[in-house]
Short mmCIF file of C-alpha atoms and ligand atoms in Angstrom, two decimals:
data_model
loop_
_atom_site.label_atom_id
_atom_site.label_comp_id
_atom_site.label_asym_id
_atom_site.label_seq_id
_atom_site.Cartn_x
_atom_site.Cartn_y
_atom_site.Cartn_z
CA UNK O 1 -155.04 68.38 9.19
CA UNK O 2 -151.99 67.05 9.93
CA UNK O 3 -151.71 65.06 13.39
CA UNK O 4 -149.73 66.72 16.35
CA UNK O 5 -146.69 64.80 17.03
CA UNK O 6 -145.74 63.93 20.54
CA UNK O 7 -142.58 62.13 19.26
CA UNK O 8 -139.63 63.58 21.01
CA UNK O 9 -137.03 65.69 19.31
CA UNK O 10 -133.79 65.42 20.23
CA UNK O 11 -131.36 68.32 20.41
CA UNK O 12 -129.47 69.48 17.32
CA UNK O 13 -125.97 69.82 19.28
CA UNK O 14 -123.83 67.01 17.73
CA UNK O 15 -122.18 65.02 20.47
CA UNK O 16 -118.36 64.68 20.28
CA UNK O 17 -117.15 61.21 20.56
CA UNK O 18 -113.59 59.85 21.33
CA UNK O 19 -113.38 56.21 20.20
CA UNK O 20 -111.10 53.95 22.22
CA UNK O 21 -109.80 51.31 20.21
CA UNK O 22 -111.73 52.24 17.37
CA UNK O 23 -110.58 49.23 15.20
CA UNK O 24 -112.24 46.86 17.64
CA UNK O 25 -115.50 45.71 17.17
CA UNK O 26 -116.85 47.64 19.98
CA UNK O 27 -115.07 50.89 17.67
CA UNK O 28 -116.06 49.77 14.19
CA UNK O 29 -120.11 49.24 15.63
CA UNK O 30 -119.68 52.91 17.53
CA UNK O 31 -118.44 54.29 13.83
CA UNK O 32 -121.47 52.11 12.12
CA UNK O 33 -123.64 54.33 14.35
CA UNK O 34 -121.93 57.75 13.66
CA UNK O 35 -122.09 57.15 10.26
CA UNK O 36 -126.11 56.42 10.18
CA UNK O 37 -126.41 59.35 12.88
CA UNK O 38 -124.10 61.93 11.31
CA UNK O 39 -126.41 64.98 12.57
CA UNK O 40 -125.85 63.68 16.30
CA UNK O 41 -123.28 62.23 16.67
CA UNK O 42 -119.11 63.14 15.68
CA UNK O 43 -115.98 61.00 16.35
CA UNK O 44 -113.11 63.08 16.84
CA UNK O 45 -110.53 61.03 18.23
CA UNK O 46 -110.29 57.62 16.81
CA UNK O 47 -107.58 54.86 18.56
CA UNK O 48 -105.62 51.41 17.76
CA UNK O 49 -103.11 49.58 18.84
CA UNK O 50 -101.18 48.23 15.36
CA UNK O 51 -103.98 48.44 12.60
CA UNK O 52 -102.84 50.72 10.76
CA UNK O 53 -104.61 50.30 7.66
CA UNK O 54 -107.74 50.53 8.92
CA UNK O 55 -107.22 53.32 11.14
CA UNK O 56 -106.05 54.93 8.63
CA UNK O 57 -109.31 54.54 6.43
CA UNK O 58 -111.30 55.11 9.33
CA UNK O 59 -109.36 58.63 9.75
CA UNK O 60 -109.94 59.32 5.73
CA UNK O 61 -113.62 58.51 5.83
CA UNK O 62 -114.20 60.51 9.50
CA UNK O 63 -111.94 63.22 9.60
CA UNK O 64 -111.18 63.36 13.51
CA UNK O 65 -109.27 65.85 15.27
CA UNK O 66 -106.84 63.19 16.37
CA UNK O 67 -105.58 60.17 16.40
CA UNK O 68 -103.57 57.24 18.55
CA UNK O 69 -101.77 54.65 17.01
CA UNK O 70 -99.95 52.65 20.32
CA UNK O 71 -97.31 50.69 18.47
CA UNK O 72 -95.10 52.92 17.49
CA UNK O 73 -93.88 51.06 14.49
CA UNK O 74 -96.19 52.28 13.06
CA UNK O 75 -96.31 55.96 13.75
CA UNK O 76 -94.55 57.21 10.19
CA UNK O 77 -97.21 54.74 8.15
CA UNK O 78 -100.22 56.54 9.71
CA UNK O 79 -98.30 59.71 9.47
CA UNK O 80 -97.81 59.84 6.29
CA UNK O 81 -101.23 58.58 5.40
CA UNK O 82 -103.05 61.61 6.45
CA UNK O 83 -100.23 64.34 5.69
CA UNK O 84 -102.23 67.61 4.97
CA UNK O 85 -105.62 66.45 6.38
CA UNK O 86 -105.35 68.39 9.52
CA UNK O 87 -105.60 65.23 11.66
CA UNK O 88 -103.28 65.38 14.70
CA UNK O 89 -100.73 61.61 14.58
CA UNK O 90 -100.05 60.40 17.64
CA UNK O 91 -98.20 57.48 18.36
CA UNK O 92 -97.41 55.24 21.63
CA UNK O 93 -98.88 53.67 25.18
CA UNK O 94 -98.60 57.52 26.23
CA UNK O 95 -100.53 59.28 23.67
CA UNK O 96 -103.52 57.38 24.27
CA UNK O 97 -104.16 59.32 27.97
CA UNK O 98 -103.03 62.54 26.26
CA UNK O 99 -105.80 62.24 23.97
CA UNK O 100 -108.12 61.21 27.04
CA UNK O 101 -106.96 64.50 28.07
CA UNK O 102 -107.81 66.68 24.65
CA UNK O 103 -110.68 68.85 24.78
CA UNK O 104 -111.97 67.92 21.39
CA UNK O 105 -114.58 65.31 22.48
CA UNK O 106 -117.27 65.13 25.52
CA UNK O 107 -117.98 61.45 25.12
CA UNK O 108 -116.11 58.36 25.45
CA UNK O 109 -116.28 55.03 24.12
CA UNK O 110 -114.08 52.86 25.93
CA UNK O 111 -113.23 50.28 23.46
CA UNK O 112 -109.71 49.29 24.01
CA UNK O 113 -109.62 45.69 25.17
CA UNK O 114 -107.82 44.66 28.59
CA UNK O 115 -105.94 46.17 31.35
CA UNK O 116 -104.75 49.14 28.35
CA UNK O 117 -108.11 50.26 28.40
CA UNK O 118 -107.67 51.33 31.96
CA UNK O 119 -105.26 54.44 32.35
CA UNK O 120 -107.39 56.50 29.16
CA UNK O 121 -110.08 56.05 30.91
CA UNK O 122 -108.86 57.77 34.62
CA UNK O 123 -107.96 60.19 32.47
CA UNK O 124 -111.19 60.80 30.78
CA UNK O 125 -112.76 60.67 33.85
CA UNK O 126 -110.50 63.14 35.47
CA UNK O 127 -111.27 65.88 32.80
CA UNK O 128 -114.83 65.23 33.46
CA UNK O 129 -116.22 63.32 30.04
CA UNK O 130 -118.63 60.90 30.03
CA UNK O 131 -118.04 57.09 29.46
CA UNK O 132 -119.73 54.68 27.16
CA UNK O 133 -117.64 52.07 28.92
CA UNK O 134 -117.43 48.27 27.26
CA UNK O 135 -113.94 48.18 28.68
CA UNK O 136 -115.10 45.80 31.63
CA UNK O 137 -111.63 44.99 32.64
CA UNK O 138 -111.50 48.42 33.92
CA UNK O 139 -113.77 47.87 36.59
CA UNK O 140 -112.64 44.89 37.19
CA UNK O 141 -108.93 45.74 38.15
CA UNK O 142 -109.97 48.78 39.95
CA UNK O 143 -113.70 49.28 40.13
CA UNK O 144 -113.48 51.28 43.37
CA UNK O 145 -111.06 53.81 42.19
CA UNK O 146 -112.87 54.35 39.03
CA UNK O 147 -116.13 55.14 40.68
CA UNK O 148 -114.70 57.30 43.26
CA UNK O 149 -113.51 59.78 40.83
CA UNK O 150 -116.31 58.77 38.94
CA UNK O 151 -118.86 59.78 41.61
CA UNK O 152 -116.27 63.08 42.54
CA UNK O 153 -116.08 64.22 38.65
CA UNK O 154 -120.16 64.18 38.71
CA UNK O 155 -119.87 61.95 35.00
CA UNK O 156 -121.76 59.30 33.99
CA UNK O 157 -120.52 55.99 33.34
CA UNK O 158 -123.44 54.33 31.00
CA UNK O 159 -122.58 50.58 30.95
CA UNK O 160 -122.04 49.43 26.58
CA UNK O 161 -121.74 45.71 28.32
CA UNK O 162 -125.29 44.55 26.78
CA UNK O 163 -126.25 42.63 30.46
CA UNK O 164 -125.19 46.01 32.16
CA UNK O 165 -126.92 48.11 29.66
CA UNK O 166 -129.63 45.91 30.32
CA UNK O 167 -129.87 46.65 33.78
CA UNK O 168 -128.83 50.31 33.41
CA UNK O 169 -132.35 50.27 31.52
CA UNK O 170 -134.34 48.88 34.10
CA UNK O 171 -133.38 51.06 36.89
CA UNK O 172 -134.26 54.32 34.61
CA UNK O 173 -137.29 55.72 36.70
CA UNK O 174 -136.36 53.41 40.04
CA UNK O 175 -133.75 55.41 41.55
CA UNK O 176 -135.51 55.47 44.95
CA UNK O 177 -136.24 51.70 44.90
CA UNK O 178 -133.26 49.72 46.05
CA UNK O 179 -132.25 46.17 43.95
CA UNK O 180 -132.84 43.22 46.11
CA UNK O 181 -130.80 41.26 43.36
CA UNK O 182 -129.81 41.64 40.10
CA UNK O 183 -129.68 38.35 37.37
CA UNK O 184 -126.87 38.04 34.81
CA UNK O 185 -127.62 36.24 31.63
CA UNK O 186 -125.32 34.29 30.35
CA UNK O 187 -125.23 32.93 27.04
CA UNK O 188 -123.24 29.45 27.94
CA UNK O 189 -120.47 29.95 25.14
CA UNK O 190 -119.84 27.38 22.77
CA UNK O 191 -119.23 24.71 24.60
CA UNK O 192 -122.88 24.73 27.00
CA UNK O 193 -123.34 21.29 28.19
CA UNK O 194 -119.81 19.96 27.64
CA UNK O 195 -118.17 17.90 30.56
CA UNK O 196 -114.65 18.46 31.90
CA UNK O 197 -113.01 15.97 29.42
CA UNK O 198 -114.34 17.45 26.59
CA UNK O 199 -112.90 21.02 27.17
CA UNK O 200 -109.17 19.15 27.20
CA UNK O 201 -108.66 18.88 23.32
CA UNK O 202 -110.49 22.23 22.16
CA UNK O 203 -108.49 24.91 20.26
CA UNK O 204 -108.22 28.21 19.24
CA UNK O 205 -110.88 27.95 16.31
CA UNK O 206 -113.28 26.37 18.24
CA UNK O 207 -113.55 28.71 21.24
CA UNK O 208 -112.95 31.91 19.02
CA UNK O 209 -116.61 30.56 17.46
CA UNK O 210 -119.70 32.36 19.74
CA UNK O 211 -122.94 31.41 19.02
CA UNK O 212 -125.05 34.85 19.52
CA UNK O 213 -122.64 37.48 19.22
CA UNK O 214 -119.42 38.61 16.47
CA UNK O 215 -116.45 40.08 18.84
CA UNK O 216 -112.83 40.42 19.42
CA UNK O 217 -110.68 37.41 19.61
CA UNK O 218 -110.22 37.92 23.63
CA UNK O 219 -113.92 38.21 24.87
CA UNK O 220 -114.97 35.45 22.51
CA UNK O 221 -112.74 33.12 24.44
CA UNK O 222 -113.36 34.47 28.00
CA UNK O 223 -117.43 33.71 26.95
CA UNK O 224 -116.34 29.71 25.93
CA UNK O 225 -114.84 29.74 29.14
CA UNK O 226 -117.53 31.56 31.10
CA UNK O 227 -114.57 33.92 32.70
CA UNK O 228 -116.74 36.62 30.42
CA UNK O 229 -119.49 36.08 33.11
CA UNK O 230 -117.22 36.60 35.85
CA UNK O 231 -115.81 39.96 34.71
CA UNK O 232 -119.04 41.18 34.39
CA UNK O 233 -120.30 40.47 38.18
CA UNK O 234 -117.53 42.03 39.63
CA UNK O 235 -117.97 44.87 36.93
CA UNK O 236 -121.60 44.48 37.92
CA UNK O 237 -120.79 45.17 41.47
CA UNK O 238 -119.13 48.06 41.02
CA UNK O 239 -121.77 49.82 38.52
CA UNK O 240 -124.75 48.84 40.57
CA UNK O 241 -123.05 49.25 44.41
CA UNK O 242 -124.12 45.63 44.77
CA UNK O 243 -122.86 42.85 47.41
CA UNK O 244 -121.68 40.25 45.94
CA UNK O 245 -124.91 37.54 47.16
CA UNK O 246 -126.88 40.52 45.26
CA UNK O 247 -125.61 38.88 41.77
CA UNK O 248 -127.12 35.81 40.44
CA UNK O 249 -125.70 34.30 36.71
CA UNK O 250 -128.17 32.28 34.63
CA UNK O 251 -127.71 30.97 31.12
CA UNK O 252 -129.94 31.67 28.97
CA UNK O 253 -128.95 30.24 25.66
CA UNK O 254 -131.04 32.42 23.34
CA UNK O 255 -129.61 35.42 24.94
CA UNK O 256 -133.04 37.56 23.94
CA UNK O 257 -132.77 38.68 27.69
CA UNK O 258 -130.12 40.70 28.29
CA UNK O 259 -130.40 40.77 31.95
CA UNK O 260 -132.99 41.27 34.67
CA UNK O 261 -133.61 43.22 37.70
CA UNK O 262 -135.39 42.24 40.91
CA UNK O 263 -136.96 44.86 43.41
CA UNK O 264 -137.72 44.56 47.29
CA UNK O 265 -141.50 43.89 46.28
CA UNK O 266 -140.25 40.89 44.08
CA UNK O 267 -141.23 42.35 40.45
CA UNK O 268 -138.49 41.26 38.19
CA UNK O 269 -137.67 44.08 35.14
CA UNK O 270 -135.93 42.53 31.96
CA UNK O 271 -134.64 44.05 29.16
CA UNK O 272 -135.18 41.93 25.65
CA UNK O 273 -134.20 42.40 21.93
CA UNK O 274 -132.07 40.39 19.74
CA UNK O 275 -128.79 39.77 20.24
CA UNK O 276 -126.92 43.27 18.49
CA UNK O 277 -124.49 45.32 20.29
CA UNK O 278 -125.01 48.13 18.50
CA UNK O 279 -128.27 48.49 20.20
CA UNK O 280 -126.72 49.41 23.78
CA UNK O 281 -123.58 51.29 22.05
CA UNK O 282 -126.64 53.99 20.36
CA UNK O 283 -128.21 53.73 23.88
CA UNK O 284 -124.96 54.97 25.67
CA UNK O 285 -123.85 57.41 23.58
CA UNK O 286 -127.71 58.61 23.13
CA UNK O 287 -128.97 58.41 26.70
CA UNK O 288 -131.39 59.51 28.30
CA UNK O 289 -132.86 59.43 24.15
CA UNK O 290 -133.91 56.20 22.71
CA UNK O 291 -132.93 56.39 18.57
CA UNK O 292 -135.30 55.47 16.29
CA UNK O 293 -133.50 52.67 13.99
CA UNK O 294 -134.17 49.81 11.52
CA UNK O 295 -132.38 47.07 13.34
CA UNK O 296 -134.36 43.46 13.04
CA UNK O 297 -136.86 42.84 15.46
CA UNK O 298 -137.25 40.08 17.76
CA UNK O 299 -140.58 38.23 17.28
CA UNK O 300 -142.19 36.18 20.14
CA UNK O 301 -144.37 34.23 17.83
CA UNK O 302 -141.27 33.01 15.65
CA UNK O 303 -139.16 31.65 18.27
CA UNK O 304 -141.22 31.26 21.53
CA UNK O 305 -139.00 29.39 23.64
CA UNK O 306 -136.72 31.03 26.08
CA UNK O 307 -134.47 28.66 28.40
CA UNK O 308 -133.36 29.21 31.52
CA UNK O 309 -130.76 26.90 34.11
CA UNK O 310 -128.00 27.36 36.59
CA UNK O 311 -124.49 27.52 35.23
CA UNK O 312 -121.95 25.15 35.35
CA UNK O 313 -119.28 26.19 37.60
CA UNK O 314 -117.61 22.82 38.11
CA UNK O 315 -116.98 22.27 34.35
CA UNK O 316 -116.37 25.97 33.95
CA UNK O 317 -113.84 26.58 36.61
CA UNK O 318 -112.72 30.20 35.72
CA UNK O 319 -116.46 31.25 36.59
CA UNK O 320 -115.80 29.58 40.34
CA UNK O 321 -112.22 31.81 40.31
CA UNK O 322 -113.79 34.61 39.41
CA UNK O 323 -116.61 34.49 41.94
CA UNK O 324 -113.90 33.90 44.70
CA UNK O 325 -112.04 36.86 43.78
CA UNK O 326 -114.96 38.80 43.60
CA UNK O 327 -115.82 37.50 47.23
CA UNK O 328 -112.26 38.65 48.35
CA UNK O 329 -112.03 41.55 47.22
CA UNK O 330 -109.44 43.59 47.31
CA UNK O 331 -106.51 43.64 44.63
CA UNK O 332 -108.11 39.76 44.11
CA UNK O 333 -109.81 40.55 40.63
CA UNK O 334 -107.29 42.69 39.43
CA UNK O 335 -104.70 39.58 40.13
CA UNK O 336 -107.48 37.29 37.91
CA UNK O 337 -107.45 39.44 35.05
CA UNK O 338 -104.06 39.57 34.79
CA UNK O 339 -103.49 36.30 34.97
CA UNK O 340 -106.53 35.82 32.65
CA UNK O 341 -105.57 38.47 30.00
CA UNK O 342 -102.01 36.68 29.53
CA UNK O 343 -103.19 33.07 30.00
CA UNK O 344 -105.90 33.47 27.05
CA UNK O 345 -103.12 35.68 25.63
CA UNK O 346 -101.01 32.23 25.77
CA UNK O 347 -104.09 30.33 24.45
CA UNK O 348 -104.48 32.56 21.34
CA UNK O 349 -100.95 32.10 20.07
CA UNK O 350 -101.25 28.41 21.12
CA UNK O 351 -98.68 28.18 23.68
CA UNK O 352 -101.44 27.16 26.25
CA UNK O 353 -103.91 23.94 26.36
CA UNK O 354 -107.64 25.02 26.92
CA UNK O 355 -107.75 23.73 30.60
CA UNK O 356 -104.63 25.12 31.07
CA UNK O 357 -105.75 28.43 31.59
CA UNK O 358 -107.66 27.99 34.85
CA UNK O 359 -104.70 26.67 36.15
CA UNK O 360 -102.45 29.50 35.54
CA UNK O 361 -105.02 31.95 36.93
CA UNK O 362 -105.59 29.32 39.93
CA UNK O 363 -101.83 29.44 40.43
CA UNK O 364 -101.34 33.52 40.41
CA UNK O 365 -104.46 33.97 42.73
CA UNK O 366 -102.61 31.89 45.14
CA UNK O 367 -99.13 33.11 44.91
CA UNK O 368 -99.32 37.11 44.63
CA UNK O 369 -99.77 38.66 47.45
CA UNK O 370 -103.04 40.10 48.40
CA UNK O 371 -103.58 43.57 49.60
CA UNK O 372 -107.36 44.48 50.85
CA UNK O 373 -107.27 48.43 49.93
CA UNK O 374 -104.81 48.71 47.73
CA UNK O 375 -104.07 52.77 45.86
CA UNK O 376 -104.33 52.83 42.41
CA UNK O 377 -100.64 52.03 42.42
CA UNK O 378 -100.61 48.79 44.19
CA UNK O 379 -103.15 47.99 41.79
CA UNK O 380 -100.89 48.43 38.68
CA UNK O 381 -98.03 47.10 40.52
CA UNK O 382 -100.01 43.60 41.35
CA UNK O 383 -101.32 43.50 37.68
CA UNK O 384 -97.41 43.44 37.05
CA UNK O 385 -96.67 40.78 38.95
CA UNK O 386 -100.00 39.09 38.21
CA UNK O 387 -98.77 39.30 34.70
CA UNK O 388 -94.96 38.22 34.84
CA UNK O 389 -95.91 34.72 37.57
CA UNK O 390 -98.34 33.98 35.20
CA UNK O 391 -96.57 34.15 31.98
CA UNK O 392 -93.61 32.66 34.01
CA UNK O 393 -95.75 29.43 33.73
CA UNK O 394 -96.02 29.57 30.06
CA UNK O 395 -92.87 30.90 29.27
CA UNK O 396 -93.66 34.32 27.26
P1 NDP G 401 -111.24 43.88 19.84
O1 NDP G 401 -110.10 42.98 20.08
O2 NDP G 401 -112.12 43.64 18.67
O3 NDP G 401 -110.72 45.39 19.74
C1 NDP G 401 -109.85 45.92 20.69
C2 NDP G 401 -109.47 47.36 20.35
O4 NDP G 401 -108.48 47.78 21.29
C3 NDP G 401 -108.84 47.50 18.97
O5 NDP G 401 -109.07 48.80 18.50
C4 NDP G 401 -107.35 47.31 19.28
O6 NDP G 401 -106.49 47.88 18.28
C5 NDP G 401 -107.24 48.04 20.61
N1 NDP G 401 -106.15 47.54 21.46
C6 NDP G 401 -105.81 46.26 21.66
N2 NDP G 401 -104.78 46.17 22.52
C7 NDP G 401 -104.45 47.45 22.84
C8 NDP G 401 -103.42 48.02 23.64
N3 NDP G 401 -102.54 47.27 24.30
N4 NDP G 401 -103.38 49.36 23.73
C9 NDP G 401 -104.26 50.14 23.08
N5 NDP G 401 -105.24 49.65 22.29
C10 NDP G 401 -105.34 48.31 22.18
O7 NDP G 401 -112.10 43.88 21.18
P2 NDP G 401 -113.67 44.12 21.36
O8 NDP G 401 -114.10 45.31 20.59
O9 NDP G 401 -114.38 42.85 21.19
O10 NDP G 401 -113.74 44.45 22.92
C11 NDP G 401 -113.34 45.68 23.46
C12 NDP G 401 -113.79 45.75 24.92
O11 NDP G 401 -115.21 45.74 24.95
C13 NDP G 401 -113.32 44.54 25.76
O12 NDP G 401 -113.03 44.98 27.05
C14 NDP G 401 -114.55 43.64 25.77
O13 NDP G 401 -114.61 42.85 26.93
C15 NDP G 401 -115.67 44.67 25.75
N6 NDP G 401 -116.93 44.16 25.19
C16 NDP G 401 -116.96 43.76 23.88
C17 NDP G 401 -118.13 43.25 23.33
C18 NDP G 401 -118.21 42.87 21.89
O14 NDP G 401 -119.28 42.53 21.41
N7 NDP G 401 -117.13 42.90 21.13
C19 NDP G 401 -119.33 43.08 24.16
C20 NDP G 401 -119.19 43.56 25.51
C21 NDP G 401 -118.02 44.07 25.99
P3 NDP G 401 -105.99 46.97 17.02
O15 NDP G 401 -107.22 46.71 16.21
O16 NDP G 401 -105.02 47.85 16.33
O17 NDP G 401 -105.40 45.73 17.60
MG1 MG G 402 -121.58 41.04 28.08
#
């Protein structure tokens, strides 16, 4: 006889997915798990900023409804490219919340990197779709308007952020049981244990290197700086309606501990696995449903030893910045990430020294003015300013 099987089924619906920056890594790991899920999931909007070529093959191998190139140099490329395959072109900063608005898709991934990732994803919000969101700058510039409509819309905003997918997974079944604190992981970057003098000389390739994880050229240099870590407690704060003393950061080199939660009776919660991001992209886009999958398992008798100690904010001084914005609130964070995006921006092109960078966000914290409840548009118009004093300093 054959056994009865508990296992449960999922529904046979296929879920609609719009990809945000779907070039990115973030995108290109969503699309690796549409294409080994095809009877779940579909992509039907697919987005990038100038690469065309692979948008292009992404469109020919996933036929979506749409798509968003945002330079529009390169509208007639991607055009022509997919002439007669019933894909809908779209080209420029614009077209990217118009296809937030299409009705084609009920999920979003949020994949666009920076301050651009923002506006798409109001406007996803605002016609009531879900977000996978690993856009963390969004929350970061204007975390309180985004869960307001958030909260108004009735959607779900599932954290893709692995810490904050982490913690998103140990408050499933807790909803009555407040957080007394929540605990960041953080891997340390490439450059754990350095000293202030060594961080002078280092350069593009070196930062760009992370030792646990394969991104995009902007997050891999906000983790060497530990900046990464301060996005994500002030996106932390926002996701989890935390207080700021609520959010503790610990580096944890092996990052096999995503992130922990602590109750009021003092039982911590931690979610584990290997270092993949794919794991909490399926999670988002499948929750409440776990997907059965053959990624590598970690294996406690392999590598037993987990480390654990305080991070070093002195050394790592866009950490400090970012906690003091966070502890000021206000249009405070959206001023650092401006002056972050455009001083890494700076660093990238190698127009800015490493060190350098704290200094320029130091220098626009101080100058712009700060506004305590700003509207959404005081919010965009001190990410402007944010962004032209702080590129004033490096002359771009
Ligand atoms: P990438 O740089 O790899 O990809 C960014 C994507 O956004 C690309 O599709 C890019 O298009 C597009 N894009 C870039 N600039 C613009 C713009 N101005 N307007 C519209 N689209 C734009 O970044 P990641 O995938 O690494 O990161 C994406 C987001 O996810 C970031 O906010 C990051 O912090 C977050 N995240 C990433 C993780 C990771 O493992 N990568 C982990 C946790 C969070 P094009 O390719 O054409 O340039
Ligand atoms: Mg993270």
């Amino acid at each position: 006889m054959e056994p009865v099987s508990f296992q449960h089924t999922h529904s046979s619906t296929i879920k609609t997915i719009g990809i945000f920056g779907s070039t990115g890594s973030i995108g290109k790991q969503t699309l690796d798990v549409i294409r080994t899920n095809p009877s779940l999931f579909k992509a039907t909007i697919l987005t990038a900023h100038s690469n065309a070529d692979l948008l292009i093959e992404q469109a020919l191998e996933f036929f979506p409804q749409a798509v968003v190139i945002t330079d529009t140099n390169k509208y007639n490329q991607v055009k022509l490219a997919l002439e007669g395959k019933d894909i809908a072109v779209m080209a420029g900063e614009e077209a990217l919340e118009e296809a937030a608005a299409m009705s084609c898709y009920e999920f979003m991934m949020a994949g666009i990197v920076g301050f651009a990732g923002l506006k798409p994803t109001l406007m996803a919000i605002s016609n009531g779709k879900n977000i996978g969101l690993a856009n963390k700058e969004t929350l970061v510039v204007a975390g309180d308007v985004v869960m307001k409509m958030a909260a108004e819309k009735g959607i779900s905003i599932i954290p893709v952020d692995s810490e904050h997918s982490a913690i998103y997974q140990c408050l499933v079944g807790e909803d009555k049981n407040p957080i007394e604190k929540i605990i960041l992981t953080a891997s340390g970057g490439p450059f754990f244990g350095k000293k202030p003098n060594y961080l002078v000389n280092i350069k593009r390739e070196h930062a760009i290197q992370h030792p646990n994880w394969s991104m995009g050229a902007k997050i891999s240099i906000d983790s060497s700086t530990l900046m990464n870590k301060g996005l994500e407690m002030i996106e932390a704060k926002w996701l989890f309606n935390l207080k700021p003393s609520q959010i503790e950061v610990v580096v944890h080199q092996q990052s096999i501990i995503h992130s922990m939660v602590q109750f009021e009776d003092g039982s911590i919660k931690a979610q584990m696995g290997l270092p993949d991001m794919k794991l909490p992209i399926q999670y988002a886009m499948a929750y409440p449903n776990r997907l059965k999958n053959d990624f590598p398992r970690y294996n406690f008798t392999k590598s037993a030893v987990l480390n654990f100690e305080p991070p070093d904010i002195k050394t790592f001084r866009n950490l400090a910045l970012a906690i003091a914005a966070m502890h000021k609130g206000g249009n405070m964070p959206c001023i650092l990430n401006a002056a972050n995006e455009i001083a890494v921006y700076g660093f990238l092109k190698n127009r800015v020294g490493y060190i350098d960078m704290t200094e320029i966000i130091e220098r626009t914290m101080a100058t712009i003015p700060f506004i305590e409840n700003p509207s959404l548009e005081e919010y965009f118009e001190s990410d402007g300013e944010a962004r032209s004093f702080a590129a004033s300093m490096i002359n771009i």
